[in-house]
Amino acid sequence: EGERERRKLMTCIRGAAVGQNAVTGPSHLPEPEAVELALHLSFYQDTLLQCERSLDPSVLVQYLLRLGRLVARAHAVINVRRATPGPQQDQRSLLFHCSRRILHSGLELLGLQPLDVV
């Protein structure tokens, strides 16, 4: 089960600002908000399959709304810039990078144009 989530997160890493060696394990993301966000990210492919099977875009909309709330909560607690340089900072950066990519992809699937800058 854990390997499955790791493979899903590895898919996110492609194109990330940090290398593939950045995935070192949960010890660098001890915050409950980070764990909850990472777990939610791992369900993206399952959400897309469910959306396709049911032909109901609201499944994806609900996933993205929850993702937005989890990112906001994690952002309030987790500081990337002040993290210890190295694995901890890389893991935090990767978590938010993957969140951004998934949110971007989901909005595009819904026919919405994601904003790059707010």
mmCIF file of C-alpha atoms in Angstrom:
data_model
loop_
_atom_site.group_PDB
_atom_site.id
_atom_site.type_symbol
_atom_site.label_atom_id
_atom_site.label_comp_id
_atom_site.label_asym_id
_atom_site.label_seq_id
_atom_site.Cartn_x
_atom_site.Cartn_y
_atom_site.Cartn_z
ATOM 1 C CA GLU A 1 0.000 0.000 0.000
ATOM 2 C CA GLY A 2 2.757 2.479 0.944
ATOM 3 C CA GLU A 3 4.676 1.610 -2.207
ATOM 4 C CA ARG A 4 1.595 2.458 -4.288
ATOM 5 C CA GLU A 5 1.387 5.962 -2.802
ATOM 6 C CA ARG A 6 5.128 6.395 -3.282
ATOM 7 C CA ARG A 7 4.814 5.471 -6.976
ATOM 8 C CA LYS A 8 2.002 7.998 -7.389
ATOM 9 C CA LEU A 9 4.116 10.712 -5.786
ATOM 10 C CA MET A 10 7.101 9.738 -7.957
ATOM 11 C CA THR A 11 4.915 10.488 -10.980
ATOM 12 C CA CYS A 12 4.506 14.012 -9.618
ATOM 13 C CA ILE A 13 8.235 14.471 -9.257
ATOM 14 C CA ARG A 14 8.842 14.558 -12.988
ATOM 15 C CA GLY A 15 9.471 18.198 -13.760
ATOM 16 C CA ALA A 16 9.772 19.207 -10.113
ATOM 17 C CA ALA A 17 12.466 21.617 -8.989
ATOM 18 C CA VAL A 18 13.954 18.926 -6.757
ATOM 19 C CA GLY A 19 15.453 15.648 -7.897
ATOM 20 C CA GLN A 20 14.106 12.131 -7.532
ATOM 21 C CA ASN A 21 16.344 11.612 -4.518
ATOM 22 C CA ALA A 22 14.108 14.085 -2.694
ATOM 23 C CA VAL A 23 11.654 11.311 -1.816
ATOM 24 C CA THR A 24 13.267 9.975 1.318
ATOM 25 C CA GLY A 25 10.332 9.050 3.499
ATOM 26 C CA PRO A 26 7.815 10.521 5.900
ATOM 27 C CA SER A 27 10.372 11.435 8.558
ATOM 28 C CA HIS A 28 10.992 14.781 6.842
ATOM 29 C CA LEU A 29 7.282 15.650 6.821
ATOM 30 C CA PRO A 30 6.210 14.995 10.414
ATOM 31 C CA GLU A 31 3.400 17.559 10.474
ATOM 32 C CA PRO A 32 -0.105 16.010 10.404
ATOM 33 C CA GLU A 33 -1.122 18.595 7.773
ATOM 34 C CA ALA A 34 1.694 17.416 5.477
ATOM 35 C CA VAL A 35 0.780 13.766 5.922
ATOM 36 C CA GLU A 36 -2.899 14.453 5.230
ATOM 37 C CA LEU A 37 -2.050 16.482 2.123
ATOM 38 C CA ALA A 38 0.339 13.830 0.783
ATOM 39 C CA LEU A 39 -2.277 11.139 1.334
ATOM 40 C CA HIS A 40 -4.911 13.189 -0.479
ATOM 41 C CA LEU A 41 -2.529 13.727 -3.405
ATOM 42 C CA SER A 42 -2.084 9.978 -3.707
ATOM 43 C CA PHE A 43 -5.794 9.562 -4.503
ATOM 44 C CA TYR A 44 -5.757 11.771 -7.617
ATOM 45 C CA GLN A 45 -5.594 8.920 -10.149
ATOM 46 C CA ASP A 46 -8.341 7.047 -8.297
ATOM 47 C CA THR A 47 -10.481 10.188 -8.369
ATOM 48 C CA LEU A 48 -9.991 10.534 -12.118
ATOM 49 C CA LEU A 49 -11.001 6.897 -12.642
ATOM 50 C CA GLN A 50 -14.092 7.355 -10.492
ATOM 51 C CA CYS A 51 -14.978 10.517 -12.400
ATOM 52 C CA GLU A 52 -14.598 8.712 -15.712
ATOM 53 C CA ARG A 53 -16.674 5.716 -14.605
ATOM 54 C CA SER A 54 -19.504 7.811 -13.200
ATOM 55 C CA LEU A 55 -19.326 10.483 -15.922
ATOM 56 C CA ASP A 56 -19.773 12.980 -13.118
ATOM 57 C CA PRO A 57 -17.344 15.928 -12.947
ATOM 58 C CA SER A 58 -18.530 16.795 -9.444
ATOM 59 C CA VAL A 59 -16.282 13.990 -8.145
ATOM 60 C CA LEU A 60 -13.249 15.890 -9.441
ATOM 61 C CA VAL A 61 -14.640 19.227 -8.242
ATOM 62 C CA GLN A 62 -15.025 17.869 -4.685
ATOM 63 C CA TYR A 63 -11.483 16.441 -4.781
ATOM 64 C CA LEU A 64 -10.025 19.780 -5.932
ATOM 65 C CA LEU A 65 -11.976 21.779 -3.332
ATOM 66 C CA ARG A 66 -10.650 19.539 -0.572
ATOM 67 C CA LEU A 67 -7.146 19.768 -2.057
ATOM 68 C CA GLY A 68 -7.365 23.565 -1.918
ATOM 69 C CA ARG A 69 -8.416 23.479 1.738
ATOM 70 C CA LEU A 70 -5.636 21.033 2.635
ATOM 71 C CA VAL A 71 -3.011 23.130 0.822
ATOM 72 C CA ALA A 72 -4.160 26.267 2.646
ATOM 73 C CA ARG A 73 -4.023 24.499 6.003
ATOM 74 C CA ALA A 74 -0.584 23.013 5.262
ATOM 75 C CA HIS A 75 0.720 26.350 4.001
ATOM 76 C CA ALA A 76 -0.234 27.983 7.297
ATOM 77 C CA VAL A 77 1.786 25.418 9.263
ATOM 78 C CA ILE A 78 4.648 24.313 7.008
ATOM 79 C CA ASN A 79 7.354 26.812 6.118
ATOM 80 C CA VAL A 80 9.519 25.845 3.148
ATOM 81 C CA ARG A 81 11.936 28.770 3.237
ATOM 82 C CA ARG A 82 12.791 28.389 6.922
ATOM 83 C CA ALA A 83 13.129 24.619 6.749
ATOM 84 C CA THR A 84 16.515 23.053 7.247
ATOM 85 C CA PRO A 85 18.251 23.018 3.843
ATOM 86 C CA GLY A 86 18.426 19.502 2.516
ATOM 87 C CA PRO A 87 15.881 16.690 2.614
ATOM 88 C CA GLN A 88 13.349 18.507 4.806
ATOM 89 C CA GLN A 89 13.249 21.564 2.572
ATOM 90 C CA ASP A 90 13.166 19.381 -0.557
ATOM 91 C CA GLN A 91 10.255 17.313 0.780
ATOM 92 C CA ARG A 92 8.240 20.397 1.685
ATOM 93 C CA SER A 93 8.931 22.016 -1.664
ATOM 94 C CA LEU A 94 7.978 18.820 -3.464
ATOM 95 C CA LEU A 95 4.725 18.512 -1.524
ATOM 96 C CA PHE A 96 3.572 21.968 -2.605
ATOM 97 C CA HIS A 97 4.894 21.487 -6.149
ATOM 98 C CA CYS A 98 2.867 18.276 -6.552
ATOM 99 C CA SER A 99 -0.185 19.990 -5.098
ATOM 100 C CA ARG A 100 0.154 22.797 -7.612
ATOM 101 C CA ARG A 101 0.565 20.399 -10.545
ATOM 102 C CA ILE A 102 -2.448 18.318 -9.572
ATOM 103 C CA LEU A 103 -4.616 21.374 -9.005
ATOM 104 C CA HIS A 104 -3.505 22.770 -12.371
ATOM 105 C CA SER A 105 -4.226 19.487 -14.146
ATOM 106 C CA GLY A 106 -7.635 19.077 -12.490
ATOM 107 C CA LEU A 107 -8.749 22.588 -13.379
ATOM 108 C CA GLU A 108 -7.711 22.055 -16.988
ATOM 109 C CA LEU A 109 -9.690 18.808 -17.124
ATOM 110 C CA LEU A 110 -12.735 20.764 -15.974
ATOM 111 C CA GLY A 111 -12.180 23.276 -18.777
ATOM 112 C CA LEU A 112 -10.965 26.052 -16.479
ATOM 113 C CA GLN A 113 -7.796 28.033 -17.002
ATOM 114 C CA PRO A 114 -5.609 27.908 -13.880
ATOM 115 C CA LEU A 115 -3.946 31.101 -12.709
ATOM 116 C CA ASP A 116 -0.169 31.164 -12.472
ATOM 117 C CA VAL A 117 -0.105 34.278 -10.293
ATOM 118 C CA VAL A 118 -2.746 35.604 -7.920
#
